[in-house]
Tab-separated table of C-alpha atoms and ligand atoms in Angstrom:
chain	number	residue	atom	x	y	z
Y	163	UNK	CA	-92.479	344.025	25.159
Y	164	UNK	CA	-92.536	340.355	23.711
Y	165	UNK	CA	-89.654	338.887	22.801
Y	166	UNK	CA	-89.088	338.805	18.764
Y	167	UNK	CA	-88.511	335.429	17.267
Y	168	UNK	CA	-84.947	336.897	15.703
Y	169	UNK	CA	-84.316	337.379	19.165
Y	170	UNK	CA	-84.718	334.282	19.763
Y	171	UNK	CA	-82.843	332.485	17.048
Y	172	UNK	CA	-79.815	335.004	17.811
Y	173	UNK	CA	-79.452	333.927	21.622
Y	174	UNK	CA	-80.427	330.351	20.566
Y	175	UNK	CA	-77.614	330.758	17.981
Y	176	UNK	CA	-74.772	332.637	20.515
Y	177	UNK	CA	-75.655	329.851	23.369
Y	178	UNK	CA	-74.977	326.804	20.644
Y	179	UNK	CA	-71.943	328.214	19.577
Y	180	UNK	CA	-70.561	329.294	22.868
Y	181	UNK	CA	-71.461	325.303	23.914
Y	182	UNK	CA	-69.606	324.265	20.881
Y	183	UNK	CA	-66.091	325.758	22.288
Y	184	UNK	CA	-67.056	324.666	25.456
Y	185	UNK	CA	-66.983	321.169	23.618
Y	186	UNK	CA	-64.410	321.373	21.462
Y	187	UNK	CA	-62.555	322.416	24.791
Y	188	UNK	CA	-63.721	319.502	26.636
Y	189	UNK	CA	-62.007	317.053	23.245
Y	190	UNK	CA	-58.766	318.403	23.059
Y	191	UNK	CA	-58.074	318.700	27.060
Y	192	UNK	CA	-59.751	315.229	26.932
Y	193	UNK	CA	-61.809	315.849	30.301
Y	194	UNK	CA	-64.650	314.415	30.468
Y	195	UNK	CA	-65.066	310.696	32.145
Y	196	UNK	CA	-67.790	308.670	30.347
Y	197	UNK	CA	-70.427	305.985	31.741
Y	198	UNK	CA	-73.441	304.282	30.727
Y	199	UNK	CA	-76.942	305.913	31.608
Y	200	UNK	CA	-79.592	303.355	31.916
Y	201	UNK	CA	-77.168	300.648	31.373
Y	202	UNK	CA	-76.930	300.967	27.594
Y	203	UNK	CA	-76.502	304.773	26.527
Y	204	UNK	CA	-73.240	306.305	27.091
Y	205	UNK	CA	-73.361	309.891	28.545
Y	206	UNK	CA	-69.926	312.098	29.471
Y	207	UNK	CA	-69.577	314.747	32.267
Y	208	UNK	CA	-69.894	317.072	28.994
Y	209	UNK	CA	-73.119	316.208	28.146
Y	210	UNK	CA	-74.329	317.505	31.836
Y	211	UNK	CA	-71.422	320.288	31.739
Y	212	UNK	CA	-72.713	321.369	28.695
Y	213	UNK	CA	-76.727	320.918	29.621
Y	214	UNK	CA	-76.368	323.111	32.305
Y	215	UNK	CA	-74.453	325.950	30.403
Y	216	UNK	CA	-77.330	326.109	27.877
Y	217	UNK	CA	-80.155	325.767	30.900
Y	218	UNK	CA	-78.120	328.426	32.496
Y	219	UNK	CA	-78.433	331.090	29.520
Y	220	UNK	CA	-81.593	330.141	28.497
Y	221	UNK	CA	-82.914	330.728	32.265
Y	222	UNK	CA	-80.710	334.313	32.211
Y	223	UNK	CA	-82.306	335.522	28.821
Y	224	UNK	CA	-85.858	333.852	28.554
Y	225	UNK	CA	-86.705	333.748	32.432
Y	226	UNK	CA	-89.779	331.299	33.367
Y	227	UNK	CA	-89.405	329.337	30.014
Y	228	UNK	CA	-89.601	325.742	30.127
Y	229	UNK	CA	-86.820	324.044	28.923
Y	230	UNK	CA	-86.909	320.252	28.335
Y	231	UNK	CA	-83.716	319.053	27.535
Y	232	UNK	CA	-81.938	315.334	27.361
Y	233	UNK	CA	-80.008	315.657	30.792
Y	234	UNK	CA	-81.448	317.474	32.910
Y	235	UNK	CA	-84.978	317.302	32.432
Y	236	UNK	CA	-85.933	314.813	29.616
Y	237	UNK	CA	-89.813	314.701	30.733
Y	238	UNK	CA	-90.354	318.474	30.979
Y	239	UNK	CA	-93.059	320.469	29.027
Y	240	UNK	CA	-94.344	317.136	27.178
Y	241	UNK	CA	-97.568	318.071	26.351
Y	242	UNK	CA	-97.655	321.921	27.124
Y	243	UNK	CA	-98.926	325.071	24.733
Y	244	UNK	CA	-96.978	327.351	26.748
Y	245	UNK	CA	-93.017	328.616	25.323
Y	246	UNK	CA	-90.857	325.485	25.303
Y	247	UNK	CA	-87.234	325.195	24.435
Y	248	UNK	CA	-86.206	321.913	23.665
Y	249	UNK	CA	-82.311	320.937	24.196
Y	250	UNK	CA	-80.088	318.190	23.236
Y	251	UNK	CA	-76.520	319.516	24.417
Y	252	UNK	CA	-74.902	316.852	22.806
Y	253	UNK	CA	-76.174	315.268	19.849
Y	254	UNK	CA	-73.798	312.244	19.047
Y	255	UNK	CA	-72.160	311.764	22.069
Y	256	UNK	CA	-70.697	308.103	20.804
Y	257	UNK	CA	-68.940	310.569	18.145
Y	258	UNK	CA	-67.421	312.984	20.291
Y	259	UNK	CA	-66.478	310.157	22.602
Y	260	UNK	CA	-64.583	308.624	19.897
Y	261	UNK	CA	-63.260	311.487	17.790
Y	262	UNK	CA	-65.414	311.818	15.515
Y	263	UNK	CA	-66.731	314.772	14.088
Y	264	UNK	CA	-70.616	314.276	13.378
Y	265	UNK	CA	-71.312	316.237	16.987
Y	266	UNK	CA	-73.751	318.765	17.137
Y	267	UNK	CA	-75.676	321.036	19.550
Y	268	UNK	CA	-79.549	320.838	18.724
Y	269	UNK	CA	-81.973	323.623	20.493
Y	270	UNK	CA	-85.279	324.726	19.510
Y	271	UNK	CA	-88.065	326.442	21.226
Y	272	UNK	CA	-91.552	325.919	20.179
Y	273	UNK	CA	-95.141	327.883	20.896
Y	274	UNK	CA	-98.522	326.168	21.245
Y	275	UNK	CA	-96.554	323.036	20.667
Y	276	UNK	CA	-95.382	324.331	16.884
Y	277	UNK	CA	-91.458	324.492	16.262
Y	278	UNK	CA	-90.923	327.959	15.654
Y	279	UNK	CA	-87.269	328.594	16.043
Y	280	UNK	CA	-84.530	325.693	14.795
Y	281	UNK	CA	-80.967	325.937	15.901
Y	282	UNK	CA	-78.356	322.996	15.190
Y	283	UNK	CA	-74.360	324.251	15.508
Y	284	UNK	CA	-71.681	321.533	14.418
Y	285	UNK	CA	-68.901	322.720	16.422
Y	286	UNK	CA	-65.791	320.556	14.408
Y	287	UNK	CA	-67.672	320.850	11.113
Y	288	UNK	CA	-68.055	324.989	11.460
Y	289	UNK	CA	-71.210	324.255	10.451
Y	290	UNK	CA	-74.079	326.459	12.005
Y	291	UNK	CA	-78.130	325.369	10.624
Y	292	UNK	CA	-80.502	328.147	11.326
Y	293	UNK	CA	-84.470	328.207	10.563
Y	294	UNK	CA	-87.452	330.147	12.147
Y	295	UNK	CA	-91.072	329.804	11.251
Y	296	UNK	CA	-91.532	331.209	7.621
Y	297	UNK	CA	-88.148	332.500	6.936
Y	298	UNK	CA	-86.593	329.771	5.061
Y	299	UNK	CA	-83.247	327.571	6.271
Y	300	UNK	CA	-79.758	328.031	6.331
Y	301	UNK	CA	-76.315	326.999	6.817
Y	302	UNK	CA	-73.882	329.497	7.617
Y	303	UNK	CA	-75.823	332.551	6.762
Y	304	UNK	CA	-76.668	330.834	3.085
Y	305	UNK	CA	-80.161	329.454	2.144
Y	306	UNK	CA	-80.494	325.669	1.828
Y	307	UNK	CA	-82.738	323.578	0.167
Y	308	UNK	CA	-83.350	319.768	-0.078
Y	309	UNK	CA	-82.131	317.535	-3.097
Y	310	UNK	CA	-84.559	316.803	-6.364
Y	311	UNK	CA	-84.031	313.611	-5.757
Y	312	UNK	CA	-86.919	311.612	-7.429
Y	313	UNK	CA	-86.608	307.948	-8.125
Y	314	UNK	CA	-85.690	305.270	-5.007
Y	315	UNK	CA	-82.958	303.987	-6.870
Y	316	UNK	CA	-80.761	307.310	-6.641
Y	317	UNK	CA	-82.163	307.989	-2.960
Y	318	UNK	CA	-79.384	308.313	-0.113
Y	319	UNK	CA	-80.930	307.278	3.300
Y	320	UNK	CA	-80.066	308.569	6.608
Y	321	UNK	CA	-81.071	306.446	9.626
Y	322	UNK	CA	-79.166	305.191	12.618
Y	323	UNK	CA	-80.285	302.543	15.544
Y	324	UNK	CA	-81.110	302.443	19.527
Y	325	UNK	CA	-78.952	301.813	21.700
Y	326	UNK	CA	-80.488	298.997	23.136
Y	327	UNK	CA	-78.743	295.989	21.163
Y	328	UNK	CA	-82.703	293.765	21.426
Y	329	UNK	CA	-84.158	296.266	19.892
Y	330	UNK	CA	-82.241	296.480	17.129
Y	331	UNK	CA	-83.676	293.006	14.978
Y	332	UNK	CA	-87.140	295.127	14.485
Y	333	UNK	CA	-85.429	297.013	12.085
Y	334	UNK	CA	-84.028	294.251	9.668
Y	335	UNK	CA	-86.723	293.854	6.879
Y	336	UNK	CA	-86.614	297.808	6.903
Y	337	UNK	CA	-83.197	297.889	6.550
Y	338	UNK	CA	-82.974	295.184	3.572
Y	339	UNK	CA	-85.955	296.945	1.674
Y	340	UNK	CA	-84.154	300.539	1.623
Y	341	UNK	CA	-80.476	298.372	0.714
Y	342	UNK	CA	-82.727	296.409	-1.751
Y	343	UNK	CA	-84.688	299.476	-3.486
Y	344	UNK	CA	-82.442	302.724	-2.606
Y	345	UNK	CA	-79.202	303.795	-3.353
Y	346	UNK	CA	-77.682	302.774	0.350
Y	347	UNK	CA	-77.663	303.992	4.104
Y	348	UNK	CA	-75.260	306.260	5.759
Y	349	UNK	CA	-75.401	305.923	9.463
Y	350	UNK	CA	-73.722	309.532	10.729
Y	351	UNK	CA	-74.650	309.050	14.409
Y	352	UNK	CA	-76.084	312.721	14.919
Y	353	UNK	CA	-80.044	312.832	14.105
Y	354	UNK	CA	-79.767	316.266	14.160
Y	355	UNK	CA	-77.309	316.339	11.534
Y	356	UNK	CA	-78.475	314.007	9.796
Y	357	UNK	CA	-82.030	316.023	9.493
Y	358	UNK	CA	-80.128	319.043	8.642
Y	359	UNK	CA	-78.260	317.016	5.734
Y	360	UNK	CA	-81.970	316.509	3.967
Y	361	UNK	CA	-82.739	320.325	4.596
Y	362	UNK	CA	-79.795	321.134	2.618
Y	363	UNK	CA	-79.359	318.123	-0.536
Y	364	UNK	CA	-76.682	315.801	0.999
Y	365	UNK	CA	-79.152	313.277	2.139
Y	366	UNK	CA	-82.392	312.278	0.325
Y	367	UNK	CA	-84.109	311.009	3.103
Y	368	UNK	CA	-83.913	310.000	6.676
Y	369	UNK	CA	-85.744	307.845	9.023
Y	370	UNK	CA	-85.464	307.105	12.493
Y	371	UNK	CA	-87.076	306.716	16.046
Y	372	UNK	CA	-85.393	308.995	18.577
Y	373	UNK	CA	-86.495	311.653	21.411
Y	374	UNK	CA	-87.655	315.100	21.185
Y	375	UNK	CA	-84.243	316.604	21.851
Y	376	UNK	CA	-82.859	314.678	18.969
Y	377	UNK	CA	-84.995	316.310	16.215
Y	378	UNK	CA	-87.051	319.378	17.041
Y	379	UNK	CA	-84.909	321.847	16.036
Y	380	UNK	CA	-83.869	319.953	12.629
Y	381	UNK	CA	-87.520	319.555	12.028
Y	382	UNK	CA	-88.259	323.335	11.894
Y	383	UNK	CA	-84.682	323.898	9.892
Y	384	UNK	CA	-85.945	320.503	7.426
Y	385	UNK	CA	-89.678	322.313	7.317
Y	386	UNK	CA	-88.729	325.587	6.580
Y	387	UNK	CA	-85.818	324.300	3.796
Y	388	UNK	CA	-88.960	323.142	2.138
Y	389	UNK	CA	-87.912	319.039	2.820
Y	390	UNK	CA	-91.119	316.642	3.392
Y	391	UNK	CA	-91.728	316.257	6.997
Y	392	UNK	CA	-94.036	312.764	8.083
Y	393	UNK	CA	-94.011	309.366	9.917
Y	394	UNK	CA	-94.358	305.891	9.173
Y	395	UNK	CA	-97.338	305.963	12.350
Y	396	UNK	CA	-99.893	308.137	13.449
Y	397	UNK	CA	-99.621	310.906	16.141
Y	398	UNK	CA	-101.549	310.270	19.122
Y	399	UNK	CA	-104.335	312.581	19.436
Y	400	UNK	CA	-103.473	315.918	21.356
Y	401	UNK	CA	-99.617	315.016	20.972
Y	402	UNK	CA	-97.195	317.595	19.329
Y	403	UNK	CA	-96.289	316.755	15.867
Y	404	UNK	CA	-93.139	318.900	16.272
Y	405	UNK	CA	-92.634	316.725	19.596
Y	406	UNK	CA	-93.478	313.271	18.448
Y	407	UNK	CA	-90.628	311.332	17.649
Y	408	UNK	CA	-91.453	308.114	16.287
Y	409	UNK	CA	-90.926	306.486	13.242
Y	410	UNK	CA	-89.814	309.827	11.661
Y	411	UNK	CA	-89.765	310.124	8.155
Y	412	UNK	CA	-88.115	313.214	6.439
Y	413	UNK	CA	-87.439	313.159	3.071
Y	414	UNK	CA	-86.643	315.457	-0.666
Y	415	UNK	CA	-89.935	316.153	-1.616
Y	416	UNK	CA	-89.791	314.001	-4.626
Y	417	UNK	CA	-89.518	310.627	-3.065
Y	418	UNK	CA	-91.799	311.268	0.351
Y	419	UNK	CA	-94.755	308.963	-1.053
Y	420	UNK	CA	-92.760	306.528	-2.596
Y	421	UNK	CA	-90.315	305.397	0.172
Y	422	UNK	CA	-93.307	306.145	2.769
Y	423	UNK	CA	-95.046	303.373	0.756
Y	424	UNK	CA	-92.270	301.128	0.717
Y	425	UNK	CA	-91.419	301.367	4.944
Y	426	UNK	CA	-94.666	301.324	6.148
Y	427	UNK	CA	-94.905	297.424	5.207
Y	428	UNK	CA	-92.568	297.295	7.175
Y	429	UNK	CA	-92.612	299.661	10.102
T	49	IPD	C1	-78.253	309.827	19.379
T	49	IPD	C2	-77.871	310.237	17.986
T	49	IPD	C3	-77.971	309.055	17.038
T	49	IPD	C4	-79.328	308.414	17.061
T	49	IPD	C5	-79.716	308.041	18.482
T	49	IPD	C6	-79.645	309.257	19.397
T	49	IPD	P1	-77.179	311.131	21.459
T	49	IPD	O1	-78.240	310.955	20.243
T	49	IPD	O2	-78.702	311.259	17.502
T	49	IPD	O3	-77.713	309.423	15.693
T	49	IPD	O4	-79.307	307.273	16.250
T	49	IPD	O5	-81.044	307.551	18.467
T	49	IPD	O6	-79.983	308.877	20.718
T	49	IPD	O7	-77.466	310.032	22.417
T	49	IPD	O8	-75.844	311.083	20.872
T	49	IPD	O9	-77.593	312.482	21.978
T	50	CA	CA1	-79.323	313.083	20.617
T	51	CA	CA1	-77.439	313.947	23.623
């Protein structure tokens, strides 16, 4: 018998918040060692720890699914139509590195390349986001919707910025026309969270380029809250929409045109 989407969402659900003690865990014993992947982007032994507890469940329940996820296999299921779950085990490691609370567990599992079920679990905010494909968004069990935010002025924008220091200058004139036009920036460090904050009113907007893992399952939870989901670029022809991650742009619905008119000067 196929497997329900409410099945889905439920396991995807129990696995994030069984990860989220196992890094909560991981803070207070303080054990995890930390280095530099790539030379620039920090990664702990609880990113992988974690990575592989999810990978582990997700094999056990949904057997022969493909799973791309951050560490462990950051290239897999690009481009496929078959089941996918997409994982980021960690999503702010800088944050939970340094204490800070904006951490959160992202997984969602898409079908013919559409997001279908969104899962992200803030383990030290007790702060669960749930969505699956026509069935609205939540937090905590309770529906969520985005702000009516409608003028730039009054607009709070989400963003945040690679890790690679060069690539950082790009970004300037963007970041002086949303100081210069909107009502400022809040740089959270969790995309994931930061998505979810748009689905449910306490950020206006958000824009960003990240990696699958980072906003999949906040695009289904932002989608189905009713938010406006675009970019600032095109997607490639035959690419995922749900999977491409560039230049994202998710906004209230009342500002969408507006501050996509303003950025794409200057994306
Ligand atoms: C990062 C966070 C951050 C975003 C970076 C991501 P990580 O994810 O989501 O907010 O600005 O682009 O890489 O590395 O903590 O999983
Ligand atoms: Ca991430
Ligand atoms: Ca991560």
């Amino acid at each position: 018998m196929a497997v329900t989407i409410e099945t889905r969402l439920a396991e995807a659900v129990r696995i994030a918040e069984e990860a989220g003690r196992i890094i909560v865990k991981a803070r207070e014993e303080k054990s995890f060692n930390q280095r530099l992947k790539a030379g620039i982007e920090l990664v702990t032994d609880a990113d992988v720890a974690v990575d592989t507890f999810i990978s582990k469940e997700l094999d056990k329940h949904f057997p022969g699914e493909l799973q791309l996820s951050e560490e462990l296999s950051p290239e897999q299921g690009l481009g496929t139509k078959a089941p996918l779950w997409v994982v980021d085990p960690i999503d702010g490691t800088v944050n939970f590195a340094q204490g800070l609370r904006h951490v959160a567990i992202s997984i969602a599992w898409l079908e013919e390349g559409v997001g279908k079920v969104g899962v992200v679990h803030a383990p030290f905010l007790n702060e669960t986001f749930t969505a699956c494909e026509g069935g609205g968004a939540f937090c905590n069990g309770k529906p969520i919707k985005p702000s009516g935010a409608s003028e730039l002025s009054a607009t709070l924008v989400g963003t945040g910025f690679p890790y690679d220091r060069a690539a950082r200058k790009a970004l300037m004139p963007r970041l002086e026309s949303i100081l210069t036009h909107c009502q400022d920036i809040r740089r959270n460090g969790a995309a994931a969270l930061d998505i979810c904050d748009i689905a449910c009113g306490r950020l206006d907007a958000y824009v960003e380029t990240v990696s699958p893992w980072d906003f999949a399952a906040g695009w289904v939870i932002a989608r189905e809250a009713g938010a406006t989901l675009g970019r600032l670029v095109d997607v490639p022809e035959g690419v995922s929409k749900d999977l491409y991650p560039k230049e994202l742009l998710i906004t209230a619905p009342g500002v969408f045109d507006e501050l996509h008119a303003l950025l794409s000067s200057k994306a």
